[in-house]
Coordinates of C-alpha atoms in Angstrom, one line a residue:
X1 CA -143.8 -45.2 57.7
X2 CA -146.4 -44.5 60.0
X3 CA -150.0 -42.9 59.6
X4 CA -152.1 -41.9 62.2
X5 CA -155.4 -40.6 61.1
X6 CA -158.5 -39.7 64.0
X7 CA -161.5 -39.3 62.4
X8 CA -162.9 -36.9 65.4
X9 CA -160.3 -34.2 64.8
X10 CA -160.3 -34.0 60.9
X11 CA -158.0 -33.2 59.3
X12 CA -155.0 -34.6 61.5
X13 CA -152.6 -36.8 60.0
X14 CA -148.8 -37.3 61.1
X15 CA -146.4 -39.4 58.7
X16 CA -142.6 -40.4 59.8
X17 CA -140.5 -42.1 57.7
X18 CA -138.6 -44.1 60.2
X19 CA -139.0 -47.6 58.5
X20 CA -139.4 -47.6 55.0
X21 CA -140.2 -51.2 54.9
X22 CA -143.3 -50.9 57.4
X23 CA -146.4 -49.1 57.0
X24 CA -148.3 -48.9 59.8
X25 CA -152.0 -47.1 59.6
X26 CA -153.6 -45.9 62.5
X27 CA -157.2 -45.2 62.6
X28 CA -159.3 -43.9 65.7
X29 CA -163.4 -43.8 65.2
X30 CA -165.4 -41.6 67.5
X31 CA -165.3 -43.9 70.5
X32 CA -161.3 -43.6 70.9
X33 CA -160.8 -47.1 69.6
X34 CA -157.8 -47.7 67.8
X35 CA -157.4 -50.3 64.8
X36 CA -154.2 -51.4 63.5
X37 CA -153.0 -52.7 60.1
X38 CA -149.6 -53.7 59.1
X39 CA -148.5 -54.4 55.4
X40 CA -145.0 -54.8 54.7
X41 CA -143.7 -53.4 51.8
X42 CA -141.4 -54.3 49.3
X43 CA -139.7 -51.5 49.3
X44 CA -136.5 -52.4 51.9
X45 CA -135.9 -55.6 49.5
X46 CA -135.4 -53.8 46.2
X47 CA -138.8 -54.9 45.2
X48 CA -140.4 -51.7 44.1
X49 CA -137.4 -51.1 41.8
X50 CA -137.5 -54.5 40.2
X51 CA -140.6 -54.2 39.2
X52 CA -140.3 -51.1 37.2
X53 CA -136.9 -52.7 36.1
X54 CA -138.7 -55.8 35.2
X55 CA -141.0 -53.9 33.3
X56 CA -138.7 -52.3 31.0
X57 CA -136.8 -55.6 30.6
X58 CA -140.0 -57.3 29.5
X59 CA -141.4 -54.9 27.0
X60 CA -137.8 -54.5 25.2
X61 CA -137.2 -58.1 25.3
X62 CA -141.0 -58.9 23.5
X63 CA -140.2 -56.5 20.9
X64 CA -136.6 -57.9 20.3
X65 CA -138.6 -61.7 20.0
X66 CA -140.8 -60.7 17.2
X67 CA -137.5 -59.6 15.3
X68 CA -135.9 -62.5 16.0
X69 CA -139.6 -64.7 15.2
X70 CA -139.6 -63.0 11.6
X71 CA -135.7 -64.0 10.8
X72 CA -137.2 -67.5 11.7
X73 CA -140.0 -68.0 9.3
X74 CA -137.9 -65.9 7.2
X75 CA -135.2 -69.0 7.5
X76 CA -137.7 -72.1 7.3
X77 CA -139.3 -70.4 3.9
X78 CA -142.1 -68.7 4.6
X79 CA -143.1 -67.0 1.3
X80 CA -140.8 -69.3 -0.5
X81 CA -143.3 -70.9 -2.9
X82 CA -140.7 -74.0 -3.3
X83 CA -140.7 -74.5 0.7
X84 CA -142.1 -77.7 2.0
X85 CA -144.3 -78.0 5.1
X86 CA -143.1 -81.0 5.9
X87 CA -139.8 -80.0 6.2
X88 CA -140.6 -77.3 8.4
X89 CA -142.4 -79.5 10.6
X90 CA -139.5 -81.8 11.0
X91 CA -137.3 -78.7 12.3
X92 CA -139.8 -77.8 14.8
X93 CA -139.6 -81.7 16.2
X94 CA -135.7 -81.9 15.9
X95 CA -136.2 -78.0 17.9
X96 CA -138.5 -79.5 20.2
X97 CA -136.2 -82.9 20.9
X98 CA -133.0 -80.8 21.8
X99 CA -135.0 -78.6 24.0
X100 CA -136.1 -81.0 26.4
X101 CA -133.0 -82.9 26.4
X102 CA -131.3 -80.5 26.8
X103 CA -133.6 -79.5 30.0
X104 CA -133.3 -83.1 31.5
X105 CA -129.5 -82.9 31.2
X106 CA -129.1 -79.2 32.6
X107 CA -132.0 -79.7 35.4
X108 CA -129.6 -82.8 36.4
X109 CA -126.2 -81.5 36.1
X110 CA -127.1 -78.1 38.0
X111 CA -130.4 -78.2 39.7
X112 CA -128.5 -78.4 42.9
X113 CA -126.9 -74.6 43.1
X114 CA -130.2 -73.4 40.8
X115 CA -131.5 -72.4 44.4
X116 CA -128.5 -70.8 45.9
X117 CA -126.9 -69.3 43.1
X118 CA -130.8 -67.8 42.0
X119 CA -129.1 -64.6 41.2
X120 CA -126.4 -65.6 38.5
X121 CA -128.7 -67.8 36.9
X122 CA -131.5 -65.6 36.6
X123 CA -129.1 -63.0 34.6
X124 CA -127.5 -66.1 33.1
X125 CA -131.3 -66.9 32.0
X126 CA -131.2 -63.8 30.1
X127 CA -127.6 -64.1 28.6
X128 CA -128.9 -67.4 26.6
X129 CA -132.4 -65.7 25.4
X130 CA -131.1 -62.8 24.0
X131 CA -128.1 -65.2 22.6
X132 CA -130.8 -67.6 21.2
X133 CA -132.4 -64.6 19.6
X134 CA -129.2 -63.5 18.0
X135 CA -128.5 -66.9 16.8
X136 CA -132.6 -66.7 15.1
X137 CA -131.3 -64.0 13.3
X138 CA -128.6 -65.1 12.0
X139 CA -130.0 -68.3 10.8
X140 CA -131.7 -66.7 7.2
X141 CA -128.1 -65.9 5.7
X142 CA -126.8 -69.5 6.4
X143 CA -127.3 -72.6 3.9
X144 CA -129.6 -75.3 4.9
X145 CA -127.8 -77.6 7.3
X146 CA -126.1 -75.2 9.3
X147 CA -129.2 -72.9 9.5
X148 CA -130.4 -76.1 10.7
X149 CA -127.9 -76.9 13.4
X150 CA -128.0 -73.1 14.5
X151 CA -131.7 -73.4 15.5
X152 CA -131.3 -76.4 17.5
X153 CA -128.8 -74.6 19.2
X154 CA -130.7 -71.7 19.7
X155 CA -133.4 -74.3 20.7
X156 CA -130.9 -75.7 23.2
X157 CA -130.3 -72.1 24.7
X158 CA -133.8 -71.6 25.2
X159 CA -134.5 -74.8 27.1
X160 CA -131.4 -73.5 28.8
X161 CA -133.2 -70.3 30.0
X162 CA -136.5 -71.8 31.1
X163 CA -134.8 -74.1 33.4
X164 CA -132.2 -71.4 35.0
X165 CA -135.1 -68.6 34.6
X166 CA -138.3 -71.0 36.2
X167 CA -136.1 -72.3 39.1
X168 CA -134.5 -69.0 40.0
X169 CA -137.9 -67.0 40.1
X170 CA -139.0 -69.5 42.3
X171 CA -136.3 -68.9 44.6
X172 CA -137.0 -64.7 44.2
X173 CA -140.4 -65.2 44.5
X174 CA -139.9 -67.0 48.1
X175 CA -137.6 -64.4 49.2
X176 CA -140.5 -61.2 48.1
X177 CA -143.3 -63.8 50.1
X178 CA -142.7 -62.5 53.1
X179 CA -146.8 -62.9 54.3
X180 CA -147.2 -66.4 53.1
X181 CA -148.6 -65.1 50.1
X182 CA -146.5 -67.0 47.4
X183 CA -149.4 -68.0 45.4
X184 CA -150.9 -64.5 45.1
X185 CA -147.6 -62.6 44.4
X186 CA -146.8 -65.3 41.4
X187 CA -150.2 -64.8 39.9
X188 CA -149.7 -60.4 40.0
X189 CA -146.3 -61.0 38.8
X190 CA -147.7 -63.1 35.9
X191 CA -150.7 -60.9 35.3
X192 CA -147.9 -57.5 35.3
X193 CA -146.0 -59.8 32.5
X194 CA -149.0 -60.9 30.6
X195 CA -149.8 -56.8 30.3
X196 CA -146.6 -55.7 29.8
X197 CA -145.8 -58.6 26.9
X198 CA -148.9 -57.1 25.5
X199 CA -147.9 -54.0 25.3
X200 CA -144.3 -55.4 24.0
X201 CA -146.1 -56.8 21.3
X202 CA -148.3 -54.2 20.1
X203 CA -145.3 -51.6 20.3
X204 CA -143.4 -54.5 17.9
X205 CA -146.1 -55.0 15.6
X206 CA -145.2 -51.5 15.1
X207 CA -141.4 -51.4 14.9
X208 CA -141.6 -54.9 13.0
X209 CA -143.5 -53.4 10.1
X210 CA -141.3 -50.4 9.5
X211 CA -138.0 -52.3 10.3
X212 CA -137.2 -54.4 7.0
X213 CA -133.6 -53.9 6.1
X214 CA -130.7 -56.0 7.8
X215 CA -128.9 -53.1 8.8
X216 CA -132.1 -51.6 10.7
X217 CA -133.0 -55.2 11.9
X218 CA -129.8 -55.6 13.5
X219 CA -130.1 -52.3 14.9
X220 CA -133.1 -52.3 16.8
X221 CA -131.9 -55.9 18.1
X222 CA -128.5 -55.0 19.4
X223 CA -130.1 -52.0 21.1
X224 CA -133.2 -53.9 23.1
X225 CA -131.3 -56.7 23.8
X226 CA -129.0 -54.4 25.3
X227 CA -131.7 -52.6 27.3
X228 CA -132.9 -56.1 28.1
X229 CA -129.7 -57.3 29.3
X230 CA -129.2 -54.0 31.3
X231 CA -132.4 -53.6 32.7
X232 CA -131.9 -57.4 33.9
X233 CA -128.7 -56.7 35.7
X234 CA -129.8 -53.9 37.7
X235 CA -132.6 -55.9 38.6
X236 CA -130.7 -58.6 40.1
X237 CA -128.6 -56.0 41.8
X238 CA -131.3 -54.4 43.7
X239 CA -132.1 -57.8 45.2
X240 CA -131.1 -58.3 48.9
X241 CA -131.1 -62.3 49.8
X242 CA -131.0 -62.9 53.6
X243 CA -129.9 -66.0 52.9
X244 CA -125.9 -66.9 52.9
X245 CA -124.7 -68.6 50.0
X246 CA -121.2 -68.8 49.4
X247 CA -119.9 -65.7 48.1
X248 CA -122.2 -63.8 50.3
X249 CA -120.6 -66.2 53.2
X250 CA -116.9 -65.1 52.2
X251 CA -118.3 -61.5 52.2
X252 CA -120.2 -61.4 55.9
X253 CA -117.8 -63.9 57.4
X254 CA -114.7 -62.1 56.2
X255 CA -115.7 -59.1 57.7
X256 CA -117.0 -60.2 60.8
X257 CA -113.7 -61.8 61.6
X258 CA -111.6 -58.7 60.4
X259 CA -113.5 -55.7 61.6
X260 CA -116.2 -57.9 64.5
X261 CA -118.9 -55.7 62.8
X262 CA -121.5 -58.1 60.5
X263 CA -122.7 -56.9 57.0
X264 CA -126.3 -56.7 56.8
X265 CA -128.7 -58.1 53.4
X266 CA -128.1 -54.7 51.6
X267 CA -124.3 -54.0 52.2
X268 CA -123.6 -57.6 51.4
X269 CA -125.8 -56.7 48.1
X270 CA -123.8 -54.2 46.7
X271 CA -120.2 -55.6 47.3
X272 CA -121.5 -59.3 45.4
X273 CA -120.7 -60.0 42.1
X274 CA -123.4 -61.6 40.1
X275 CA -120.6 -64.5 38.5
X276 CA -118.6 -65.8 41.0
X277 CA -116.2 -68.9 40.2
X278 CA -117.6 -72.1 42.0
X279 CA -115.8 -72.6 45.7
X280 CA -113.7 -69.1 45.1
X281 CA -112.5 -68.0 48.2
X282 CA -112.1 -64.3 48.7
X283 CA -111.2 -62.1 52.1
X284 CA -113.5 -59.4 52.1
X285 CA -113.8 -59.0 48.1
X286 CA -110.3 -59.6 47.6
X287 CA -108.7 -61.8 45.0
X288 CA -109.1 -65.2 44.9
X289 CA -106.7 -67.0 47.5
X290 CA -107.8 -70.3 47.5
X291 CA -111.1 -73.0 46.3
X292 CA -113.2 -74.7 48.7
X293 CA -115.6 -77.8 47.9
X294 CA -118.3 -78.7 51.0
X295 CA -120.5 -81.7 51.3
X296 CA -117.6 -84.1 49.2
X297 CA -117.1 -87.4 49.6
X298 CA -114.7 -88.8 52.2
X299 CA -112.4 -90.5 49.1
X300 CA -112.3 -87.2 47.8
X301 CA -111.2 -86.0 51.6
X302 CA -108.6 -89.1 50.9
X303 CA -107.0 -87.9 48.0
X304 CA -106.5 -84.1 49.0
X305 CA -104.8 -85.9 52.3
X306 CA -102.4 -88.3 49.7
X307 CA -102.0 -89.0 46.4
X308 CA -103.0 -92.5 44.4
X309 CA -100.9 -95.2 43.9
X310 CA -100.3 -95.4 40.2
X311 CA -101.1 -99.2 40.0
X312 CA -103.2 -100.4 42.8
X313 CA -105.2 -96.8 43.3
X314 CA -105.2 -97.1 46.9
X315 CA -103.9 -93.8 49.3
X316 CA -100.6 -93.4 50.3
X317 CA -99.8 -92.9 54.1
X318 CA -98.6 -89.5 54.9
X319 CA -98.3 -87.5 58.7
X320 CA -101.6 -86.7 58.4
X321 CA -104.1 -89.5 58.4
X322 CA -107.9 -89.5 58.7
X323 CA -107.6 -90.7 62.3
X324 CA -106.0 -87.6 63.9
X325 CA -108.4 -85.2 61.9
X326 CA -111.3 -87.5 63.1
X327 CA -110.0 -87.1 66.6
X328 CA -109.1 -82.8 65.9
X329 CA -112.9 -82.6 64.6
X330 CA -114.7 -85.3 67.5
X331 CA -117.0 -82.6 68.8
X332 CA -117.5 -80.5 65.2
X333 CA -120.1 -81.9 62.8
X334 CA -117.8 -81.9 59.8
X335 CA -113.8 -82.9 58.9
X336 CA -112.2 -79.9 56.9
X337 CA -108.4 -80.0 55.4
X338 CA -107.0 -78.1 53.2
X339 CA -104.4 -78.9 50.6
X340 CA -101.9 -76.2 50.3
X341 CA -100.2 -77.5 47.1
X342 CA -103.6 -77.3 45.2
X343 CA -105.1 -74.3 46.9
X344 CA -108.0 -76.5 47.8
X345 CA -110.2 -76.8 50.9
X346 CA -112.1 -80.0 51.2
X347 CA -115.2 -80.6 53.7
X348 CA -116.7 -83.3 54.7
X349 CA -120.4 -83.0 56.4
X350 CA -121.2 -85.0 59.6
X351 CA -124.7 -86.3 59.7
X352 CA -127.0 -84.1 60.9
X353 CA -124.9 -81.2 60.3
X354 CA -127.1 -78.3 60.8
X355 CA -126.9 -74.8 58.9
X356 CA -124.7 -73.3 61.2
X357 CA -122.5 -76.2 61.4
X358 CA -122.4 -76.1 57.5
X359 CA -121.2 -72.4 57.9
X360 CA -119.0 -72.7 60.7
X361 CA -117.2 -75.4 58.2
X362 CA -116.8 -73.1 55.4
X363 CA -115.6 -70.3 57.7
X364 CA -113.0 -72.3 58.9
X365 CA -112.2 -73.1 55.4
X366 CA -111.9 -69.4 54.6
X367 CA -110.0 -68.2 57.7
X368 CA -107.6 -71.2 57.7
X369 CA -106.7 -70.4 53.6
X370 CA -106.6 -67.0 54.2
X371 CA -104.2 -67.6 57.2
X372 CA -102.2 -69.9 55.3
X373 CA -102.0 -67.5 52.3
X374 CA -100.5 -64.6 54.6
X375 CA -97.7 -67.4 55.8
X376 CA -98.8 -68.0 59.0
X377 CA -98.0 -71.9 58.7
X378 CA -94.6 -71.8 57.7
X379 CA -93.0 -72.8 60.9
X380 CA -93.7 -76.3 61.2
X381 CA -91.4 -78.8 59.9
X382 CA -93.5 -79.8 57.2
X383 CA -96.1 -78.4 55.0
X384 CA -99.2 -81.3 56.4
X385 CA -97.7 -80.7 59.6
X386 CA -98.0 -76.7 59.2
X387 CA -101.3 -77.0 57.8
X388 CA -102.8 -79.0 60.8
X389 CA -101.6 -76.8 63.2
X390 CA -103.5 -73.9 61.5
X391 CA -106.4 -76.0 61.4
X392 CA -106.1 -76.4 65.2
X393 CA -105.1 -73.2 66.1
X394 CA -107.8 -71.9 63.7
X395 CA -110.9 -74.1 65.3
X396 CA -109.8 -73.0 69.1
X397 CA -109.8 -69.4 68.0
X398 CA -112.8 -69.5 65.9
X399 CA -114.6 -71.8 68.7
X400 CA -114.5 -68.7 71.1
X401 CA -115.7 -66.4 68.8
X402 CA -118.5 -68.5 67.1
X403 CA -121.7 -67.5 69.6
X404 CA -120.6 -63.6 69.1
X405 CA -120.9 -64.4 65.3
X406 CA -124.2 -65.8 65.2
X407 CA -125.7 -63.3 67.7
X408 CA -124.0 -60.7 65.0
X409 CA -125.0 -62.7 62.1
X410 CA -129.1 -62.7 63.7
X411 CA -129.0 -58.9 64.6
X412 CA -127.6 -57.9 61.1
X413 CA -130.7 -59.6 59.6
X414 CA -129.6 -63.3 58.1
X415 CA -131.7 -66.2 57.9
X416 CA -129.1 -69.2 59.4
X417 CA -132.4 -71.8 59.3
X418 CA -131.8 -72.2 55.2
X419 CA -128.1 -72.3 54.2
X420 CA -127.2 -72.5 50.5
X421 CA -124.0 -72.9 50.7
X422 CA -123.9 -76.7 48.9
X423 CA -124.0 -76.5 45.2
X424 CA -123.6 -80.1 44.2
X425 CA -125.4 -83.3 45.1
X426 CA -123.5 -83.6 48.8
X427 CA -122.7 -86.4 50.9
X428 CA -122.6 -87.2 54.8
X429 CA -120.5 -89.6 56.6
X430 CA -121.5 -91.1 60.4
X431 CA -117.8 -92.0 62.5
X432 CA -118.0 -94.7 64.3
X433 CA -115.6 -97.2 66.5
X434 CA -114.1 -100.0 64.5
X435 CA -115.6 -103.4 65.8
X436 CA -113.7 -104.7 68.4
X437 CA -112.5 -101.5 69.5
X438 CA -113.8 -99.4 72.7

C-alpha cells in the first residue's frame, strides 16, 4: 500500500493496494522534499488474523481454566471440614515433581524437531491443556488415589504444553520479527495476553458463579475448549513459514519436479497438514509412499544396506557395499540408499553439509522413492542392483536441474540459509583413504 500525501496541495492523497505487506508513506513539506517510511506489515504472513484468532483462543481458554481450577479445589477438599492441609500440600509437590520431570524428559526426547515442527506442536500444546483441564474436572468424582494419579497426569500434560507451547512461540515469534524487533514483538504479544486473560477472567468470574451443576459445568467446558481448540487451529493455519521443513520440502520439491513451477510460503500453507507422520514421504500431497530418516548414523546406513548376523552382529556382504555408494556420492556432501523391502530412505550427512546440500539429500530421497514406487527399477537383475541404478540415474538427472531449483526455490520466497529438515539429534561422517592406500 502506498500513501502519498503533499502538504502544499491539501487535500491530495493517492492509495494503491499493490503490496499488501508494504506500506510505504510519502510525505512532501513545502520545499518539495520528500521523506520516506517503510513499515512492513504483518498482514502477508497471517499475522493480523492470528492475532484476533489468538485473542478469541485466549479469552475462551481463561474462562474454561477457572472451571477446571474450581473442580480442583473442589477434589483436594476445599470446604470439606475433615480435609487436611497437609495433604493438599503434598499433592501439589507430587504435581510439581512430575511436571518438571516430565519437562526434562520431553525437552530431551524432542527438543530437536520442537523448532521445525513449531506448528504441530503449538496446536499439540493446546491438545494437552485443554486435555489436562478435562482430566481437572474429572478428578472430583474419583476416590482418593486415582483422583490422585489423574492430577499428576494432568500435571504431566501441562508440563507437556509449556515445553511444546514456549519453544514453538519462539520459533513463531522469529518468523513475525522481521525488523529485528524480537524483543519488542514478545513483550506486545505478552502485554495483548495479559489483557485479554484479564478480561478471560472477569467474563469467568461471571460464568463461574452461575454455572454450578455438572451438567452445565461440562457444558460450558466442552464448548470453550472447543472454541479454544478451533480458534488455535485456524491460527496455525494462517501461518506462512519460509522455512522448508520436511513436509513442506515433499510439498515444494514435489512440485517443482512435476510441474518446474515452485510453490510459494502461502500455497505451501494451505496444502500442509498440521500432523504429519515423522519421515512420511508424500508426491505432491499424495499418500504416503515411502519413510525417509536424514542425519543417521552410518551403522544405521549399514543395516538398511544388510541385515545382522544373528550371532556375531556384524553386516552381511551384499552387491551393494558402502564402497561403491561412497564412490556414486564422492562429489555430494551426503550418502543416501534406500531400502525397497522396508520402504525406508536412509541419509547420511557429510561434514559440512550445508542447507541446500541437506535438501538436495532429501529430494533425492523423495524422487528416487517415488520413482521406485511407480516401477521404474524393475529391470535390473536384482532389487539392490535396481535400486542403485535409480539412485544414479536419479542424482545425474536431478544434478542438471538443481541450480534451476534453487533459483526457483529463491524467487518463490524460501529461506535455504535455515533448513529444518533434521528432527533428531543427527550425525556427520568425514570419508577418508584407508592408511596405506592412495
Amino acid at each position: 500500500m502506498n500513501v502519498q500525501r503533499d502538504q502544499a496541495s491539501l487535500p491530495y492523497e493517492h492509495i494503491s493496494t499493490s503490496s499488501v505487506s508494504d506500506l510505504r508513506i510519502d510525505e512532501k513539506d513545502s520545499s518539495d522534499t520528500y521523506s520516506a517510511t517503510y513499515v512492513e506489515t504483518r498482514l502477508a504472513e497471517g499475522g493480523a488474523r492470528v492475532d484476533v484468532i489468538d485473542s478469541l483462543q485466549a479469552f475462551s481458554s481463561s474462562i474454561a481454566g477457572l472451571l477446571s481450577s474450581r473442580a480442583v479445589l473442589e477434589g483436594v477438599g476445599v470446604g470439606d471440614a475433615s480435609a487436611s492441609p497437609t495433604a493438599a500440600l503434598l499433592l501439589n509437590v507430587l504435581q510439581e515433581s512430575m511436571g518438571r520431570i516430565a519437562t526434562i524428559l520431553f525437552a530431551h526426547k524432542l527438543g530437536t524437531s520442537l523448532e521445525p515442527e513449531c506448528k504441530m506442536y503449538r496446536l499439540a500444546a493446546d491438545v494437552f491443556n485443554d486435555t489436562a483441564m478435562i482430566l481437572d474436572c474429572l478428578s472430583p468424582t474419583l476416590p482418593k488415589l486415582p483422583r490422585v494419579i489423574l492430577l499428576s497426569f494432568s500435571s504431566v500434560l501441562r508440563a507437556l504444553c509449556g515445553v511444546a507451547a514456549g519453544s514453538s512461540k519462539a520459533s513463531l515469534s522469529a518468523h513475525f520479527a522481521k525488523w529485528g524487533n524480537l524483543g519488542e514483538l514478545n513483550a506486545k504479544d505478552s502485554s495483548q495476553e495479559t489483557i485479554i486473560s484479564l478480561l478471560g477472567m472477569l467474563a469467568g468470574s461471571m460464568v463461574v458463579s452461575h454455572v454450578s451443576s455438572p451438567f452445565a459445568t461440562w457444558t460450558w467446558l466442552v464448548l470453550l475448549l472447543a472454541i479454544h481448540l478451533g480458534m488455535n487451529h485456524a491460527a496455525v493455519k494462517a501461518v506462512s513459514m519460509h522455512t522448508l521443513n520436511r513436509q513442506r520440502a515433499n510439498l515444494v520439491m514435489s512440485a517443482l519436479l512435476e510441474h518446474g513451477r515452485s510453490l510459494t510460503p502461502d500455497e505451501a500453507s494451505k496444502k500442509e497438514r498440521v500432523f504429519e507422520r515423522d519421515g512420511a514421504l508424500r508426491w505432491e500431497g499424495s499418500h504416503i509412499f515411502a519413510r525417509a530418516k536424514i542425519g543417521v548414523s552410518i551403522q544405521s546406513l549399514l543395516s538398511s544396506l544388510s541385515p545382522r548376523h544373528g550371532v556375531t552382529g556384524s553386516f552381511r556382504n551384499t552387491l551393494v557395499d558402502l564402497g561403491v555408494l561412497a564412490q556414486v556420492y564422492h562429489s555430494e556432501n551426503y550418502i543416501l540408499w534406500y531400502d525397497s523391502r522396508r520402504s525406508l530412505a536412509s541419509i547420511v550427512l557429510k561434514e559440512g553439509a550445508a542447507p541446500t546440500s541437506q535438501l538436495k539429500a532429501w529430494t533425492h530421497a523423495l524422487w528416487t522413492a517415488h520413482r521406485y514406487s511407480r516401477g521404474e527399477a524393475t529391470s535390473a537383475k536384482s532389487k539392490d542392483e535396481g535400486v542403485l541404478q535409480l539412485l544414479i540415474s536419479t542424482l545425474e538427472e536431478l544434478n542438471t536441474r538443481w541450480e534451476h531449483c534453487i533459483r526457483s526455490l529463491k524467487d518463490a520466497g524460501w529461506d535455504l540459509e535455515s533448513m529444518s529438515l533434521e528432527t533428531t539429534s543427527a550425525t556427520r561422517i568425514r570419508l577418508r583413504p584407508a592408511p596405506g592406500l592412495s
